[in-house]
Structure formats: C-alpha cells, structure tokens
Amino acid sequence: LPQKVCFLGGESTGKSTLSRLLAHEYNEPLVEEYGRTLWENNKGILTAEDLISICKTQTADEAKAQRSAEKYIFCDTSPLTTLCYSEAMFSERPRIIEAFAEQPYHHVFLCEPDFPLVQDGTRKDEGFRKWQHHWYLEELRKRTLRFTLLKGPLENRLRLVRSCLASAGADNSSML
C-alpha cells in the first residue's frame, strides 16, 4: 500500500505548496484540503456538522488516492486539522472527529510558522497561527505520534521531506 504523507501546521505555513510540489515531483496523487474548499463554497461559514462532512470527504479522498498511487500520496491536511478547527470554532471535540483524527500516516510533517503570514482574505491572524502551531505540538505529543518539524525556507523544507522519504524507503520502518 502506498505511504500516506501528511502536512500539518497553522495557516500560511506552506502545507499546500509543499504537498503540491512533492506530488508533482514524485508524480503521485495530491489530496487537497477539502475543508478549505467547503469553507470557500459556503462563503466562510461552517457548522459543526460540516466538520464531520469534512472528515468523511477528506478520508474518502485519501482512500481513493491510495488506489491510484504507486509509492506515496501527499495530503495537504488530515482530520486532526478538522479537530483543531472544531476546538477553535465551537470549543468542541466531538467523538466522531476524534475518531477520524486517529487515522495513521506513515510520515507527518509539521510546518513551523517561521515566515510571515500571507493574508489571502481567508486567514485569521498571526496570533491564531501561533495558537494552531502550539495546538499541533501538544496534540502530536499527547498522541505520541512521530513527526518531523519543517523550518526555514521552502527549499530547506523540501530537502528534509525528500531525505525523510528516502531514508524511510531504505529501511521501511517509518510506519506509525
């Protein structure tokens, strides 16, 4: 089965750019962030029920991508992100979203918010982005999930991801 590569992090930390570039470079499927698509379609309004739909669609998209992949699928996000937004927007951690957030990934990369936030009209602010980063750090550690922190310029991040994928391929022991 192809390995699932997941990018997590606050808003404007490079997840979409990294996942898109790597999917292209490796000629493998990209699973985009369905939550953003739904948010845009709903003109910035999401309900708690929408978050469950996001988890279902995101995981279905990942399963579909795995069927067409050779070695990897590159995921712009995971249901853990939906859990983060559920907590931020509704102060809730529904069991169903918690369950979706348990699904495993072979490689998890957390993008550091160490360059300026790019406001595209959909993002909150620097304070929220930093809150998200700390939330991910706490969740990943609480869940004892292995992850790699990506820092610095895009090329440094790409180099580290490539290196992690290559070394995991050599020893095949990166499974969570």
CSV table of C-alpha atoms in Angstrom, one decimal:
chain,number,residue,atom,x,y,z
A,1,LEU,CA,0.0,0.0,0.0
A,2,PRO,CA,1.3,3.5,-0.8
A,3,GLN,CA,2.6,5.5,2.1
A,4,LYS,CA,0.5,8.5,3.3
A,5,VAL,CA,2.5,11.7,3.7
A,6,CYS,CA,0.7,14.3,5.8
A,7,PHE,CA,1.4,18.0,6.2
A,8,LEU,CA,0.1,19.8,9.3
A,9,GLY,CA,0.5,23.3,10.6
A,10,GLY,CA,-1.1,26.7,11.1
A,11,GLU,CA,-2.4,28.8,8.4
A,12,SER,CA,0.1,30.0,5.8
A,13,THR,CA,2.9,27.7,6.8
A,14,GLY,CA,3.5,26.1,3.4
A,15,LYS,CA,1.4,22.9,3.6
A,16,SER,CA,-0.4,23.3,0.3
A,17,THR,CA,2.7,24.5,-1.5
A,18,LEU,CA,4.8,21.5,-0.2
A,19,SER,CA,2.2,18.9,-0.9
A,20,ARG,CA,1.5,20.2,-4.4
A,21,LEU,CA,5.2,20.4,-5.3
A,22,LEU,CA,6.1,17.0,-3.9
A,23,ALA,CA,3.1,15.3,-5.6
A,24,HIS,CA,4.2,16.8,-8.8
A,25,GLU,CA,7.9,15.9,-8.3
A,26,TYR,CA,7.1,12.2,-7.3
A,27,ASN,CA,4.2,12.0,-9.9
A,28,GLU,CA,1.9,10.8,-7.1
A,29,PRO,CA,-1.6,11.9,-6.0
A,30,LEU,CA,-2.3,15.0,-4.1
A,31,VAL,CA,-5.1,15.1,-1.6
A,32,GLU,CA,-6.1,18.7,-1.2
A,33,GLU,CA,-7.7,20.2,1.9
A,34,TYR,CA,-11.4,19.6,1.4
A,35,GLY,CA,-12.3,21.8,4.4
A,36,ARG,CA,-10.9,24.9,2.6
A,37,THR,CA,-13.0,24.0,-0.5
A,38,LEU,CA,-16.1,23.7,1.6
A,39,TRP,CA,-15.4,26.9,3.5
A,40,GLU,CA,-14.9,28.8,0.2
A,41,ASN,CA,-18.1,27.3,-1.3
A,42,ASN,CA,-20.1,28.2,1.9
A,43,LYS,CA,-18.7,31.8,1.8
A,44,GLY,CA,-16.7,31.4,5.0
A,45,ILE,CA,-19.5,29.8,7.1
A,46,LEU,CA,-19.1,26.3,8.5
A,47,THR,CA,-21.3,24.4,11.0
A,48,ALA,CA,-20.2,21.8,13.5
A,49,GLU,CA,-22.0,19.2,11.2
A,50,ASP,CA,-19.9,20.5,8.2
A,51,LEU,CA,-16.8,19.5,10.1
A,52,ILE,CA,-17.9,15.9,10.2
A,53,SER,CA,-18.6,16.0,6.5
A,54,ILE,CA,-15.1,17.4,6.0
A,55,CYS,CA,-13.6,14.4,7.9
A,56,LYS,CA,-15.6,11.9,5.8
A,57,THR,CA,-14.7,13.5,2.5
A,58,GLN,CA,-11.1,14.0,3.4
A,59,THR,CA,-10.6,10.4,4.4
A,60,ALA,CA,-12.6,9.1,1.3
A,61,ASP,CA,-10.3,11.3,-0.9
A,62,GLU,CA,-7.2,9.8,0.8
A,63,ALA,CA,-8.5,6.2,0.2
A,64,LYS,CA,-9.3,7.0,-3.4
A,65,ALA,CA,-5.8,8.5,-3.9
A,66,GLN,CA,-4.2,5.4,-2.4
A,67,ARG,CA,-5.8,3.2,-5.0
A,68,SER,CA,-4.1,5.2,-7.8
A,69,ALA,CA,-0.7,5.8,-6.2
A,70,GLU,CA,2.5,3.9,-6.7
A,71,LYS,CA,4.5,4.8,-3.6
A,72,TYR,CA,3.1,7.9,-1.9
A,73,ILE,CA,0.0,10.1,-1.5
A,74,PHE,CA,0.6,13.7,-0.4
A,75,CYS,CA,-2.0,15.0,2.0
A,76,ASP,CA,-2.4,18.8,2.4
A,77,THR,CA,-4.0,18.1,5.8
A,78,SER,CA,-5.6,15.4,8.0
A,79,PRO,CA,-8.7,15.1,10.2
A,80,LEU,CA,-6.5,16.3,13.0
A,81,THR,CA,-6.8,19.7,11.4
A,82,THR,CA,-10.6,19.4,11.5
A,83,LEU,CA,-10.4,18.6,15.2
A,84,CYS,CA,-8.2,21.8,15.6
A,85,TYR,CA,-10.9,23.9,13.9
A,86,SER,CA,-13.7,22.2,15.9
A,87,GLU,CA,-12.0,23.2,19.1
A,88,ALA,CA,-11.2,26.8,17.8
A,89,MET,CA,-14.6,27.5,16.3
A,90,PHE,CA,-17.0,25.6,18.6
A,91,SER,CA,-15.0,24.7,21.7
A,92,GLU,CA,-15.9,21.1,21.0
A,93,ARG,CA,-14.0,17.8,20.4
A,94,PRO,CA,-16.8,15.5,19.1
A,95,ARG,CA,-16.0,11.8,19.4
A,96,ILE,CA,-16.6,11.2,15.7
A,97,ILE,CA,-14.0,13.8,14.8
A,98,GLU,CA,-11.6,12.4,17.4
A,99,ALA,CA,-12.1,9.0,15.8
A,100,PHE,CA,-11.3,10.3,12.3
A,101,ALA,CA,-8.2,12.1,13.8
A,102,GLU,CA,-6.8,8.7,14.9
A,103,GLN,CA,-6.2,7.5,11.4
A,104,PRO,CA,-2.5,6.8,10.8
A,105,TYR,CA,0.0,8.4,8.4
A,106,HIS,CA,3.4,7.0,7.5
A,107,HIS,CA,5.0,10.4,7.6
A,108,VAL,CA,3.8,13.5,9.4
A,109,PHE,CA,5.4,16.8,8.8
A,110,LEU,CA,4.6,19.8,11.0
A,111,CYS,CA,5.3,23.2,9.3
A,112,GLU,CA,6.8,25.8,11.6
A,113,PRO,CA,5.2,29.3,11.4
A,114,ASP,CA,8.6,30.9,10.9
A,115,PHE,CA,7.9,33.2,8.0
A,116,PRO,CA,5.4,36.0,7.6
A,117,LEU,CA,1.7,35.1,7.3
A,118,VAL,CA,0.3,35.7,3.8
A,119,GLN,CA,-3.2,37.1,4.1
A,120,ASP,CA,-5.3,35.8,1.3
A,121,GLY,CA,-8.6,37.1,2.6
A,122,THR,CA,-9.5,33.8,4.3
A,123,ARG,CA,-7.0,33.5,7.1
A,124,LYS,CA,-7.2,34.8,10.6
A,125,ASP,CA,-4.1,36.4,12.0
A,126,GLU,CA,-0.6,35.7,13.4
A,127,GLY,CA,-1.9,35.1,16.9
A,128,PHE,CA,-4.2,32.3,15.7
A,129,ARG,CA,-1.5,30.8,13.5
A,130,LYS,CA,0.8,30.6,16.6
A,131,TRP,CA,-2.0,29.1,18.7
A,132,GLN,CA,-2.6,26.5,15.9
A,133,HIS,CA,1.1,25.5,15.9
A,134,HIS,CA,1.2,25.0,19.7
A,135,TRP,CA,-2.1,23.1,19.5
A,136,TYR,CA,-0.5,20.7,16.9
A,137,LEU,CA,2.7,20.3,19.0
A,138,GLU,CA,0.6,19.4,22.1
A,139,GLU,CA,-1.7,17.0,20.2
A,140,LEU,CA,1.1,15.2,18.4
A,141,ARG,CA,3.0,14.7,21.6
A,142,LYS,CA,-0.1,13.7,23.6
A,143,ARG,CA,-0.9,11.1,20.9
A,144,THR,CA,2.7,10.0,20.8
A,145,LEU,CA,2.8,10.4,17.0
A,146,ARG,CA,6.2,10.7,15.4
A,147,PHE,CA,6.6,13.8,13.3
A,148,THR,CA,9.2,15.9,11.6
A,149,LEU,CA,9.3,19.7,12.2
A,150,LEU,CA,9.9,21.6,9.0
A,151,LYS,CA,11.6,25.0,9.4
A,152,GLY,CA,13.1,27.7,7.2
A,153,PRO,CA,12.8,28.4,3.5
A,154,LEU,CA,10.8,26.2,1.1
A,155,GLU,CA,13.9,24.6,-0.3
A,156,ASN,CA,15.1,23.5,3.2
A,157,ARG,CA,11.7,22.0,3.9
A,158,LEU,CA,11.6,20.2,0.6
A,159,ARG,CA,15.1,18.8,1.1
A,160,LEU,CA,14.2,17.5,4.6
A,161,VAL,CA,11.0,15.8,3.3
A,162,ARG,CA,12.9,14.2,0.4
A,163,SER,CA,15.5,13.0,2.9
A,164,CYS,CA,12.9,11.5,5.3
A,165,LEU,CA,11.1,9.7,2.5
A,166,ALA,CA,14.4,8.3,1.0
A,167,SER,CA,15.6,7.1,4.4
A,168,ALA,CA,12.2,5.6,5.2
A,169,GLY,CA,12.2,3.8,1.9
A,170,ALA,CA,15.7,2.4,2.6
A,171,ASP,CA,14.7,0.9,6.0
A,172,ASN,CA,10.9,0.7,5.6
A,173,SER,CA,10.5,1.3,9.3
A,174,SER,CA,8.6,4.7,9.2
A,175,MET,CA,5.1,3.1,9.8
A,176,LEU,CA,3.4,4.6,12.8
